Amino acid sequence: MKIAFISNHPAPYRDPFLNRLVKTERFSVDVFTQFPKDRGHDYWNLVKPEYSSTLIVPTPRSTIRVFLYMLRTFVFGSYDLVVYPGFLLWYLTACMLISAIIGKKYGFFADTVVHDECQGLRQRIKKYIVRHASLIGCPGKAGTSYWGTTYGVPSTRICTGAYALDNEAIAARIAAERKHRDILRKSIGLTATNKVFLMVANMIPSRHYPITTAAFLRMSTKHPDAKYIIVGRGPVLDTMMKLSKEHPQIIVFPGVEFDKMLKLYALADVYVHGGTEPASTALVIGAIAGLPLVSSMAVGCAWDCLEHETSGFCVRDYLSVDDWQNGFEWMMQHEDRWAEMGVAANTLSEALSVPRTLEAFETLVMNIGGRKTKEA
């Protein structure tokens, strides 16, 4: 088979998978990239990926021209299967709809885990596209449940690991940095005895930083050696910066390079992820780093990496300051189990690793060859 895989942009949670995918001997893969970088994380300063790709939007151009290019290349081109990067842009949806109508095999990767608000004709179009897709890639268990429950997609058409990380390489880099843990802490004003909680996520309203920080500050009145490092950019950043000036327990980094981010994981004791999010590779990296987790099931990858009181603490209501306070205090009371919980989190994270995702994707693609998707 000849496959076109369209990626939104280079990313540490996609490049390792594509690096391996293009080397497969089971079929031929051409990678296309919509945009040269992730504008939401333009400060990551990522290493150039190993795979070669064709940039779909090399310069600003009209979406009509992009649509015509995609029609010619993917819908009516020579590829046996085209994998699209979800429904975010109208021309992606249009290409998948036309493909469904004419019988062109296609799939898509999407991190949707809750029912969206589209209704009427839009909902009927999405349903038609989903039910005719040969392959759906999703981040993990939350996505698998969503596509199965909402659209009746069988598990045989779903590939988990839409955000696949190089677990082995990340774990090795964090372990190497951890050898200098005390030095890393000292460089940002921390001591070896501080209990450090870390959250990495852009500071947008849906992450609800004010709730987790309020809960942490309550907990820290009993544990003055506890610190909460929060990392990201966004509209809530100024509020968090002001809070950190009033409360030294809160330490703010307004976005850091990916390598520096891994150093923060190396010096941390516990990984936290508040608010709601379809996936969160940041939480998965916390698990890869062998850190106990504090999060809720409103974060998609918590379904894969967080088992209550085994790999961390599952907060019942992500909008409740009281529930978050309980989670922080429970974690402080079980410091003797942090290493054990971290091992459990690391083991669970393997389900979303590149080797597991690649194996599932290759098997699914090979099964597509002689299969005709039918509307359920």
GROMACS .gro file of C-alpha atoms in nm:
model
  376
    1MET     CA    1   0.000   0.000   0.000
    2LYS     CA    2   0.097   0.360  -0.061
    3ILE     CA    3   0.003   0.586   0.229
    4ALA     CA    4  -0.003   0.962   0.280
    5PHE     CA    5   0.019   1.071   0.643
    6ILE     CA    6  -0.069   1.438   0.702
    7SER     CA    7   0.068   1.587   1.023
    8ASN     CA    8  -0.035   1.926   1.161
    9HIS     CA    9   0.320   2.027   1.251
   10PRO     CA   10   0.641   1.883   1.397
   11ALA     CA   11   0.595   1.785   1.763
   12PRO     CA   12   0.775   1.572   2.024
   13TYR     CA   13   0.459   1.365   2.062
   14ARG     CA   14   0.436   1.281   1.689
   15ASP     CA   15   0.785   1.297   1.536
   16PRO     CA   16   0.922   0.980   1.706
   17PHE     CA   17   0.627   0.782   1.565
   18LEU     CA   18   0.674   0.923   1.214
   19ASN     CA   19   1.051   0.868   1.233
   20ARG     CA   20   0.979   0.498   1.277
   21LEU     CA   21   0.675   0.478   1.049
   22VAL     CA   22   0.858   0.595   0.736
   23LYS     CA   23   1.108   0.310   0.784
   24THR     CA   24   0.846   0.035   0.784
   25GLU     CA   25   0.885  -0.234   0.520
   26ARG     CA   26   0.517  -0.327   0.531
   27PHE     CA   27   0.399  -0.036   0.313
   28SER     CA   28   0.518   0.293   0.164
   29VAL     CA   29   0.463   0.615   0.360
   30ASP     CA   30   0.491   0.979   0.249
   31VAL     CA   31   0.463   1.242   0.522
   32PHE     CA   32   0.303   1.581   0.462
   33THR     CA   33   0.302   1.866   0.712
   34GLN     CA   34   0.043   2.143   0.723
   35PHE     CA   35   0.246   2.401   0.913
   36PRO     CA   36   0.620   2.439   0.980
   37LYS     CA   37   0.578   2.468   1.359
   38ASP     CA   38   0.331   2.459   1.646
   39ARG     CA   39   0.242   2.822   1.706
   40GLY     CA   40   0.117   2.736   2.055
   41HIS     CA   41   0.462   2.607   2.155
   42ASP     CA   42   0.697   2.806   1.936
   43TYR     CA   43   0.940   2.834   2.230
   44TRP     CA   44   1.009   2.458   2.243
   45ASN     CA   45   1.311   2.485   2.008
   46LEU     CA   46   1.274   2.126   1.888
   47VAL     CA   47   1.536   1.922   1.707
   48LYS     CA   48   1.456   1.877   1.337
   49PRO     CA   49   1.278   1.542   1.285
   50GLU     CA   50   1.453   1.259   1.104
   51TYR     CA   51   1.176   1.200   0.851
   52SER     CA   52   1.137   1.404   0.534
   53SER     CA   53   0.806   1.576   0.472
   54THR     CA   54   0.636   1.798   0.219
   55LEU     CA   55   0.505   2.126   0.358
   56ILE     CA   56   0.148   2.183   0.242
   57VAL     CA   57   0.138   2.552   0.335
   58PRO     CA   58   0.495   2.677   0.269
   59THR     CA   59   0.385   3.042   0.251
   60PRO     CA   60   0.059   3.223   0.332
   61ARG     CA   61  -0.190   3.123   0.069
   62SER     CA   62  -0.566   3.106   0.036
   63THR     CA   63  -0.740   2.806   0.188
   64ILE     CA   64  -0.910   2.752  -0.149
   65ARG     CA   65  -0.571   2.689  -0.309
   66VAL     CA   66  -0.476   2.456  -0.024
   67PHE     CA   67  -0.805   2.271  -0.071
   68LEU     CA   68  -0.747   2.229  -0.446
   69TYR     CA   69  -0.395   2.102  -0.379
   70MET     CA   70  -0.526   1.848  -0.130
   71LEU     CA   71  -0.801   1.736  -0.366
   72ARG     CA   72  -0.550   1.674  -0.642
   73THR     CA   73  -0.288   1.511  -0.420
   74PHE     CA   74  -0.493   1.309  -0.173
   75VAL     CA   75  -0.857   1.265  -0.277
   76PHE     CA   76  -0.790   1.200  -0.646
   77GLY     CA   77  -0.422   1.110  -0.617
   78SER     CA   78  -0.250   0.774  -0.623
   79TYR     CA   79  -0.247   0.700  -0.250
   80ASP     CA   80  -0.427   0.389  -0.131
   81LEU     CA   81  -0.489   0.541   0.212
   82VAL     CA   82  -0.471   0.900   0.337
   83VAL     CA   83  -0.452   0.982   0.709
   84TYR     CA   84  -0.583   1.332   0.792
   85PRO     CA   85  -0.513   1.540   1.105
   86GLY     CA   86  -0.872   1.567   1.225
   87PHE     CA   87  -1.156   1.812   1.159
   88LEU     CA   88  -1.003   2.144   1.269
   89LEU     CA   89  -0.999   2.306   0.924
   90TRP     CA   90  -1.283   2.308   0.674
   91TYR     CA   91  -1.077   2.177   0.384
   92LEU     CA   92  -0.976   1.868   0.584
   93THR     CA   93  -1.341   1.790   0.651
   94ALA     CA   94  -1.430   1.853   0.287
   95CYS     CA   95  -1.157   1.618   0.162
   96MET     CA   96  -1.269   1.342   0.395
   97LEU     CA   97  -1.634   1.391   0.296
   98ILE     CA   98  -1.557   1.364  -0.075
   99SER     CA   99  -1.339   1.061  -0.007
  100ALA     CA  100  -1.626   0.895   0.180
  101ILE     CA  101  -1.864   0.963  -0.110
  102ILE     CA  102  -1.636   0.827  -0.383
  103GLY     CA  103  -1.505   0.533  -0.179
  104LYS     CA  104  -1.148   0.656  -0.129
  105LYS     CA  105  -0.988   0.498   0.178
  106TYR     CA  106  -0.897   0.747   0.449
  107GLY     CA  107  -0.850   0.780   0.820
  108PHE     CA  108  -0.791   1.060   1.067
  109PHE     CA  109  -0.623   1.128   1.400
  110ALA     CA  110  -0.821   1.331   1.655
  111ASP     CA  111  -0.805   1.389   2.028
  112THR     CA  112  -1.181   1.432   2.078
  113VAL     CA  113  -1.304   1.269   2.399
  114VAL     CA  114  -1.634   1.449   2.466
  115HIS     CA  115  -1.931   1.514   2.239
  116ASP     CA  116  -1.892   1.843   2.053
  117GLU     CA  117  -2.164   2.099   1.996
  118CYS     CA  118  -2.206   2.066   1.619
  119GLN     CA  119  -2.566   1.994   1.522
  120GLY     CA  120  -2.788   1.954   1.220
  121LEU     CA  121  -2.613   1.918   0.885
  122ARG     CA  122  -2.264   1.953   1.040
  123GLN     CA  123  -2.332   1.666   1.276
  124ARG     CA  124  -2.471   1.447   0.996
  125ILE     CA  125  -2.161   1.517   0.785
  126LYS     CA  126  -1.928   1.431   1.072
  127LYS     CA  127  -2.120   1.113   1.143
  128TYR     CA  128  -2.099   1.013   0.776
  129ILE     CA  129  -1.723   1.077   0.768
  130VAL     CA  130  -1.660   0.888   1.091
  131ARG     CA  131  -1.860   0.583   0.988
  132HIS     CA  132  -1.684   0.558   0.652
  133ALA     CA  133  -1.332   0.608   0.788
  134SER     CA  134  -1.103   0.309   0.759
  135LEU     CA  135  -0.896   0.417   1.058
  136ILE     CA  136  -0.935   0.651   1.355
  137GLY     CA  137  -0.635   0.744   1.567
  138CYS     CA  138  -0.700   0.867   1.921
  139PRO     CA  139  -0.477   0.943   2.222
  140GLY     CA  140  -0.590   0.655   2.442
  141LYS     CA  141  -0.873   0.492   2.636
  142ALA     CA  142  -1.082   0.810   2.665
  143GLY     CA  143  -1.084   0.854   2.287
  144THR     CA  144  -1.156   0.488   2.223
  145SER     CA  145  -1.457   0.510   2.455
  146TYR     CA  146  -1.579   0.830   2.287
  147TRP     CA  147  -1.568   0.701   1.928
  148GLY     CA  148  -1.722   0.369   2.029
  149THR     CA  149  -1.999   0.512   2.244
  150THR     CA  150  -2.089   0.820   2.040
  151TYR     CA  151  -2.048   0.686   1.685
  152GLY     CA  152  -2.045   0.309   1.724
  153VAL     CA  153  -1.693   0.273   1.584
  154PRO     CA  154  -1.561  -0.080   1.651
  155SER     CA  155  -1.226  -0.112   1.827
  156THR     CA  156  -1.088  -0.287   1.517
  157ARG     CA  157  -1.086   0.052   1.341
  158ILE     CA  158  -0.930   0.250   1.628
  159CYS     CA  159  -0.558   0.302   1.685
  160THR     CA  160  -0.457   0.444   2.022
  161GLY     CA  161  -0.144   0.652   2.068
  162ALA     CA  162  -0.227   0.954   1.850
  163TYR     CA  163   0.024   1.140   2.067
  164ALA     CA  164   0.303   0.883   2.091
  165LEU     CA  165   0.620   0.973   2.278
  166ASP     CA  166   0.964   0.816   2.269
  167ASN     CA  167   0.930   0.685   2.624
  168GLU     CA  168   1.272   0.525   2.635
  169ALA     CA  169   1.461   0.833   2.516
  170ILE     CA  170   1.265   1.073   2.740
  171ALA     CA  171   1.311   0.851   3.046
  172ALA     CA  172   1.685   0.828   2.977
  173ARG     CA  173   1.721   1.207   2.941
  174ILE     CA  174   1.529   1.273   3.263
  175ALA     CA  175   1.729   1.008   3.448
  176ALA     CA  176   2.054   1.172   3.332
  177GLU     CA  177   1.933   1.513   3.453
  178ARG     CA  178   1.817   1.365   3.782
  179LYS     CA  179   2.178   1.283   3.869
  180HIS     CA  180   2.221   1.660   3.909
  181ARG     CA  181   1.892   1.708   4.091
  182ASP     CA  182   2.028   1.918   4.380
  183ILE     CA  183   2.213   2.148   4.139
  184LEU     CA  184   1.903   2.188   3.923
  185ARG     CA  185   1.697   2.277   4.227
  186LYS     CA  186   1.951   2.523   4.357
  187SER     CA  187   1.954   2.699   4.018
  188ILE     CA  188   1.590   2.799   4.067
  189GLY     CA  189   1.606   2.869   4.439
  190LEU     CA  190   1.491   2.533   4.573
  191THR     CA  191   1.649   2.308   4.832
  192ALA     CA  192   1.701   1.934   4.837
  193THR     CA  193   1.429   1.898   5.102
  194ASN     CA  194   1.153   2.086   4.917
  195LYS     CA  195   0.858   1.874   4.806
  196VAL     CA  196   0.811   1.986   4.447
  197PHE     CA  197   0.484   1.954   4.256
  198LEU     CA  198   0.494   2.034   3.883
  199MET     CA  199   0.231   2.119   3.620
  200VAL     CA  200   0.317   2.189   3.255
  201ALA     CA  201   0.034   2.328   3.041
  202ASN     CA  202  -0.040   2.656   2.872
  203MET     CA  203  -0.231   2.889   3.101
  204ILE     CA  204  -0.566   2.901   2.928
  205PRO     CA  205  -0.898   2.912   3.117
  206SER     CA  206  -0.979   2.542   3.065
  207ARG     CA  207  -0.668   2.440   3.263
  208HIS     CA  208  -0.813   2.611   3.574
  209TYR     CA  209  -0.482   2.710   3.730
  210PRO     CA  210  -0.657   2.936   3.987
  211ILE     CA  211  -0.831   2.628   4.130
  212THR     CA  212  -0.523   2.408   4.166
  213THR     CA  213  -0.308   2.692   4.303
  214ALA     CA  214  -0.576   2.786   4.560
  215ALA     CA  215  -0.589   2.424   4.675
  216PHE     CA  216  -0.211   2.400   4.688
  217LEU     CA  217  -0.183   2.716   4.898
  218ARG     CA  218  -0.429   2.572   5.149
  219MET     CA  219  -0.227   2.251   5.171
  220SER     CA  220   0.104   2.437   5.201
  221THR     CA  221  -0.004   2.601   5.528
  222LYS     CA  222   0.058   2.259   5.687
  223HIS     CA  223   0.357   2.179   5.465
  224PRO     CA  224   0.568   2.494   5.422
  225ASP     CA  225   0.840   2.300   5.242
  226ALA     CA  226   0.603   2.224   4.950
  227LYS     CA  227   0.646   2.413   4.621
  228TYR     CA  228   0.426   2.421   4.310
  229ILE     CA  229   0.601   2.490   3.977
  230ILE     CA  230   0.364   2.585   3.697
  231VAL     CA  231   0.483   2.619   3.338
  232GLY     CA  232   0.309   2.773   3.038
  233ARG     CA  233   0.184   3.079   2.856
  234GLY     CA  234  -0.160   3.217   2.791
  235PRO     CA  235  -0.422   3.464   2.916
  236VAL     CA  236  -0.401   3.342   3.280
  237LEU     CA  237  -0.022   3.391   3.299
  238ASP     CA  238  -0.037   3.747   3.438
  239THR     CA  239  -0.271   3.634   3.716
  240MET     CA  240  -0.038   3.352   3.810
  241MET     CA  241   0.268   3.579   3.800
  242LYS     CA  242   0.099   3.817   4.046
  243LEU     CA  243   0.004   3.523   4.268
  244SER     CA  244   0.361   3.396   4.275
  245LYS     CA  245   0.487   3.735   4.395
  246GLU     CA  246   0.248   3.715   4.690
  247HIS     CA  247   0.308   3.345   4.762
  248PRO     CA  248   0.662   3.208   4.714
  249GLN     CA  249   0.519   2.855   4.727
  250ILE     CA  250   0.407   2.913   4.366
  251ILE     CA  251   0.686   2.931   4.107
  252VAL     CA  252   0.597   3.036   3.751
  253PHE     CA  253   0.786   2.966   3.430
  254PRO     CA  254   0.622   3.142   3.131
  255GLY     CA  255   0.700   2.867   2.881
  256VAL     CA  256   1.036   2.694   2.843
  257GLU     CA  257   1.227   2.502   2.577
  258PHE     CA  258   1.151   2.132   2.562
  259ASP     CA  259   1.493   2.034   2.699
  260LYS     CA  260   1.458   2.269   2.995
  261MET     CA  261   1.110   2.135   3.056
  262LEU     CA  262   1.256   1.785   3.099
  263LYS     CA  263   1.492   1.926   3.362
  264LEU     CA  264   1.191   2.045   3.559
  265TYR     CA  265   1.050   1.693   3.550
  266ALA     CA  266   1.388   1.568   3.676
  267LEU     CA  267   1.382   1.795   3.982
  268ALA     CA  268   1.012   1.742   4.062
  269ASP     CA  269   0.861   1.493   4.308
  270VAL     CA  270   0.499   1.484   4.187
  271TYR     CA  271   0.331   1.567   3.856
  272VAL     CA  272  -0.002   1.754   3.859
  273HIS     CA  273  -0.246   1.823   3.577
  274GLY     CA  274  -0.551   2.036   3.648
  275GLY     CA  275  -0.848   2.147   3.445
  276THR     CA  276  -0.982   1.960   3.147
  277GLU     CA  277  -0.797   1.852   2.833
  278PRO     CA  278  -0.857   1.590   2.562
  279ALA     CA  279  -0.520   1.421   2.613
  280SER     CA  280  -0.211   1.583   2.778
  281THR     CA  281   0.128   1.451   2.677
  282ALA     CA  282   0.263   1.654   2.971
  283LEU     CA  283   0.089   1.415   3.209
  284VAL     CA  284   0.226   1.117   3.014
  285ILE     CA  285   0.578   1.262   3.042
  286GLY     CA  286   0.520   1.283   3.417
  287ALA     CA  287   0.442   0.914   3.412
  288ILE     CA  288   0.743   0.837   3.192
  289ALA     CA  289   0.957   1.032   3.440
  290GLY     CA  290   0.840   0.796   3.714
  291LEU     CA  291   0.652   1.063   3.907
  292PRO     CA  292   0.332   0.997   4.103
  293LEU     CA  293   0.038   1.177   3.944
  294VAL     CA  294  -0.238   1.403   4.074
  295SER     CA  295  -0.509   1.469   3.817
  296SER     CA  296  -0.871   1.394   3.731
  297MET     CA  297  -1.045   1.193   3.464
  298ALA     CA  298  -1.128   1.524   3.291
  299VAL     CA  299  -0.775   1.493   3.147
  300GLY     CA  300  -0.781   1.236   2.867
  301CYS     CA  301  -0.450   1.059   2.928
  302ALA     CA  302  -0.536   1.014   3.295
  303TRP     CA  303  -0.752   0.726   3.168
  304ASP     CA  304  -0.431   0.556   3.059
  305CYS     CA  305  -0.174   0.655   3.323
  306LEU     CA  306  -0.363   0.729   3.645
  307GLU     CA  307  -0.496   0.455   3.869
  308HIS     CA  308  -0.632   0.591   4.196
  309GLU     CA  309  -0.394   0.530   4.488
  310THR     CA  310  -0.178   0.307   4.265
  311SER     CA  311  -0.002   0.549   4.028
  312GLY     CA  312  -0.126   0.860   4.205
  313PHE     CA  313  -0.441   1.033   4.325
  314CYS     CA  314  -0.751   1.082   4.110
  315VAL     CA  315  -0.929   1.407   4.195
  316ARG     CA  316  -1.304   1.353   4.186
  317ASP     CA  317  -1.415   1.699   4.066
  318TYR     CA  318  -1.159   1.904   3.875
  319LEU     CA  319  -1.354   2.223   3.954
  320SER     CA  320  -1.348   2.169   4.331
  321VAL     CA  321  -1.079   2.341   4.537
  322ASP     CA  322  -1.165   2.109   4.827
  323ASP     CA  323  -1.112   1.798   4.614
  324TRP     CA  324  -0.778   1.927   4.489
  325GLN     CA  325  -0.672   2.009   4.843
  326ASN     CA  326  -0.759   1.652   4.944
  327GLY     CA  327  -0.547   1.523   4.657
  328PHE     CA  328  -0.244   1.734   4.751
  329GLU     CA  329  -0.273   1.642   5.119
  330TRP     CA  330  -0.316   1.271   5.042
  331MET     CA  331  -0.001   1.284   4.832
  332MET     CA  332   0.195   1.452   5.112
  333GLN     CA  333   0.074   1.191   5.357
  334HIS     CA  334   0.197   0.910   5.129
  335GLU     CA  335   0.544   1.038   5.051
  336ASP     CA  336   0.683   0.695   5.140
  337ARG     CA  337   0.497   0.554   4.835
  338TRP     CA  338   0.606   0.812   4.577
  339ALA     CA  339   0.868   0.588   4.421
  340GLU     CA  340   0.626   0.295   4.407
  341MET     CA  341   0.353   0.508   4.246
  342GLY     CA  342   0.604   0.648   3.999
  343VAL     CA  343   0.700   0.298   3.886
  344ALA     CA  344   0.331   0.215   3.837
  345ALA     CA  345   0.276   0.534   3.634
  346ASN     CA  346   0.579   0.459   3.418
  347THR     CA  347   0.452   0.107   3.347
  348LEU     CA  348   0.109   0.237   3.248
  349SER     CA  349   0.262   0.496   3.014
  350GLU     CA  350   0.409   0.220   2.797
  351ALA     CA  351   0.064   0.167   2.644
  352LEU     CA  352   0.106   0.502   2.464
  353SER     CA  353   0.467   0.454   2.357
  354VAL     CA  354   0.594   0.461   1.998
  355PRO     CA  355   0.653   0.081   1.966
  356ARG     CA  356   0.301   0.000   2.088
  357THR     CA  357   0.142   0.267   1.868
  358LEU     CA  358   0.345   0.167   1.563
  359GLU     CA  359   0.255  -0.199   1.601
  360ALA     CA  360  -0.116  -0.118   1.633
  361PHE     CA  361  -0.108   0.124   1.338
  362GLU     CA  362   0.075  -0.118   1.107
  363THR     CA  363  -0.160  -0.403   1.193
  364LEU     CA  364  -0.465  -0.187   1.133
  365VAL     CA  365  -0.333  -0.059   0.799
  366MET     CA  366  -0.251  -0.410   0.679
  367ASN     CA  367  -0.606  -0.516   0.764
  368ILE     CA  368  -0.750  -0.224   0.568
  369GLY     CA  369  -0.623  -0.353   0.235
  370GLY     CA  370  -0.913  -0.587   0.162
  371ARG     CA  371  -1.174  -0.426   0.385
  372LYS     CA  372  -1.462  -0.206   0.275
  373THR     CA  373  -1.596   0.022   0.544
  374LYS     CA  374  -1.972   0.025   0.571
  375GLU     CA  375  -2.194   0.283   0.728
  376ALA     CA  376  -2.305   0.151   1.066
   0.00000   0.00000   0.00000
